[in-house]
Amino acid sequence: MRRFAFPILLSLLAAGAAHAQPVNVPVLVPLTGFLSLEGTSQRNGALLALKQAPAGLTVAADVVDTGTSPEAAVTALERAAGKPVTAVVASMLGTQMLAMLPLAKDYGLPLVTVSGTASITEQGNPWVFRFFPGDAVTKAAHARYVVEDLGRKRPAVIYQTTAYGQGGKAQLMEQFQKLGATPVFEEGVDTSAKDLLPVITKALAANPDVLVLHLHSAPTALFIRQAAAHGVGVPIVAGSAMHQPSTAALLEPAELKGVCAETAASPVSGGSPEVEAFTAAYRGAFNAEPDAFALAQYDGVRMVLDAAAKGARTAEQVRDALAKGTHKGLAMTYASDGKGNMAHSAVIVCYDGKTRVPALVKRYDSLTGAVK
Amino acid sequence: MTILQLTLNGLALGAAYALVALGFVLVLNAAGAVNFAHGDLVMAGGMLAVALAPHITSFWPAPGLALLPLVLVLMAALGLAVSWLAYLPLRGRPHVSVFISTIAVGIILQNGANALFGGEPRAAPPLLWGGTVALGPLVVSVQSLAILAVAALLIGAQQWVFARTQIGRRLRATAQDPEMARACGIPVTAMILATFALGTAYAGAAGLLLANQFFVTPTAGGDLILKAYIAVTIGGWGSVPGAVVGALLIALFEVGVSAVLSYPVALGALYATLLVILVARPQGLFGEAARRRA
């Protein structure tokens, strides 16, 4: 665990600051290890939200690197609890979240996270709030786009053999079954696989009408590059890793032509003046491109700060505001389903082969109907 | 035709793994200890290429080719630094001290790369240019052909140096019996340092070549050291040709067996084969050396 020099008091001492006690939101996220890319996005989104806190609030934020071990995350939370805490930006790593949950309940600390691990909101713990849609949401959008919009009924599903990959694949299979589509091929790929031509060859041999991917960032890029090199004409609809600007940066725009992907949001694609302002501010602050994790964490922290601005001063009051309120964020409108799942929308983005910035082509809200 | 295509892909991948394994086995022979930082040194070579590429791309038509000698030299210097810091002060101590120190070097490299470049995967420039060429019905990436050529060149050069030159004979003598070599007047420490430099330069070349096709992340080294270790175990502990054959065999499993079965099954089959070799032929396929495994 690495503790950063930011106990930066993000002193937003707007004229006439109303509250002497700062809103303290420790940021406990993985900045090193295999999840450092996503963890950095999470941190950046949180810090940007804190930097743009509503006038009148004084905000404090300790940033602590939790690495990838549950012990480090628990230690970070214990240390953070040594001071009055308003809410905690908690790791997006599921195993760390599961370790932190009992402690958060004991201390009474709201955990605001973008972790996709389904089980963190299945523990009956009223202190966890997930601002990123889980697989049940994103994979529903993924499968619906494939079946309803592309009209494909013979998908080949290629997924990662990690917990992330297998969880998403299970959801995809369930959704395809509901939609009356029968996967003609399914295979797991280890993250260490270097050459994906074998799996591409086998998938094509099954005569699919669409290739559905649920892979991490580098394997997604590798798959798309090899498919393009071998002239694969079957459309590809990838998982959320594809939307990350760092994934697209690995490929030439021509290799991306026709590729689509599901994601919670794609800030670089714009969509509204507010999202464009967020993207510009993010680039200015971090010299990097924002992804869906950054935007979701930004929205989550904004909801906490809005609650504080409306008078929620204790952790319990913030928890109640998150549990009962609705927040119109930049990516979507958030409301708890009673378990702490706040995000219920997903979008589909597609690449035109000319740039690495995808266009938003479909939005799914509440999974009750598609709205363009 | 698919079989030919997969064979070609497997050969290119195996050639890159061979460079990784070759650097690993050279240091193993010279130092008599496993360099657990070797995978992270391959990663460092890839990251170095990524970092240097923007400075070269603007005025050089084939930036990867221009980067290769630069990466070889800089990585050789890094190899010297690693041996100076993590091997020489500990070489009189039990082997476990060197294992731990090289693990520490690997972790430092990983975290250093993460701090400098971030966690996202990155791609180094291709050696010549990107894209593919058609060889009859086969579609071959230019980078795959470049990997095959560079690996053949470097492995051939290494074999020539070891077999035909005085320094090569000294390096081999040091690897085979350091005490006897010292008794014969060979500067053993200098030879060990040279081997670290050479092995790390090979790691850098592998890193540059792999980072274009397969990308590079700060944590990529863990998988590569495992493959190097397996290649050397299969090929014969300390055997240079064995390391190359072992690397090709790993690629055969990854590409060939996974094309018939699945990748997880191919991995399982690889480890099962490793177990069979350990039981039936513990000295490995080219088991000339009777060195103790770490």
XYZ file of C-alpha atoms in Angstrom, chain A residues 2 31-34 36-37 40 161 187-195 197-199 201-202 217-219 221-222 225-226 229-230 246-247 249-251, chain B residues 2 5-6 9-10 13 17 111 114-115 118-123 132 139 210 212-215 219 223-224 227 254-255 258-264 267:
74
model
C 1.369 3.365 -0.915
C -2.803 2.471 -8.515
C -0.252 -0.302 -8.893
C -0.578 -3.908 -10.017
C -2.728 -5.414 -12.732
C -3.585 0.172 -12.114
C -4.994 1.443 -15.414
C -5.966 5.429 -12.027
C -10.803 -17.181 -18.365
C -14.214 -20.502 -25.660
C -12.201 -19.008 -22.833
C -8.833 -17.418 -23.511
C -6.131 -17.035 -20.884
C -4.770 -13.536 -20.380
C -1.287 -14.817 -21.245
C -2.346 -15.994 -24.716
C -0.193 -14.219 -27.265
C -1.542 -15.518 -30.545
C -5.427 -16.892 -34.443
C -6.260 -20.391 -33.127
C -9.414 -19.194 -31.401
C -9.946 -19.942 -36.716
C -12.081 -22.221 -34.571
C -7.957 -4.535 -22.935
C -4.829 -5.987 -24.579
C -6.460 -9.288 -25.652
C -6.894 -5.245 -29.227
C -4.933 -8.344 -30.175
C -5.857 -6.725 -34.969
C -5.523 -10.390 -35.931
C -5.155 -8.924 -40.662
C -6.914 -12.094 -41.758
C -5.920 3.191 -24.323
C -7.259 0.075 -26.070
C -4.673 3.548 -29.159
C -3.133 0.108 -29.732
C -4.879 -0.239 -33.085
C -4.755 -23.288 -41.812
C -0.695 -20.466 -41.189
C -0.750 -21.588 -37.574
C 2.457 -17.942 -36.346
C 3.770 -20.491 -33.854
C 5.988 -16.605 -31.386
C 10.190 -16.766 -26.707
C 6.616 -0.461 -10.271
C 3.970 1.664 -13.778
C 4.988 4.994 -12.303
C 1.008 3.984 -16.322
C -0.717 0.629 -16.361
C -2.209 0.667 -19.824
C -0.942 -1.666 -22.534
C 1.345 0.007 -25.038
C 2.678 -0.926 -28.439
C 0.703 -8.092 -43.609
C -1.285 -14.021 -44.663
C 7.004 -8.692 -28.554
C 4.698 -4.448 -31.143
C 2.592 -7.512 -31.839
C 1.501 -8.444 -28.351
C 1.798 -5.111 -26.504
C 3.104 -6.626 -15.278
C 4.284 -14.576 -17.591
C 7.508 -14.337 -19.574
C 7.812 -19.360 -19.984
C 0.053 -22.201 -27.387
C -0.719 -22.007 -31.076
C -4.919 -24.589 -28.687
C -6.106 -24.593 -32.296
C -7.251 -28.177 -31.878
C -8.415 -28.114 -28.294
C -8.668 -24.871 -26.364
C -6.200 -22.480 -24.825
C -6.815 -23.614 -21.220
C -1.837 -24.816 -21.142
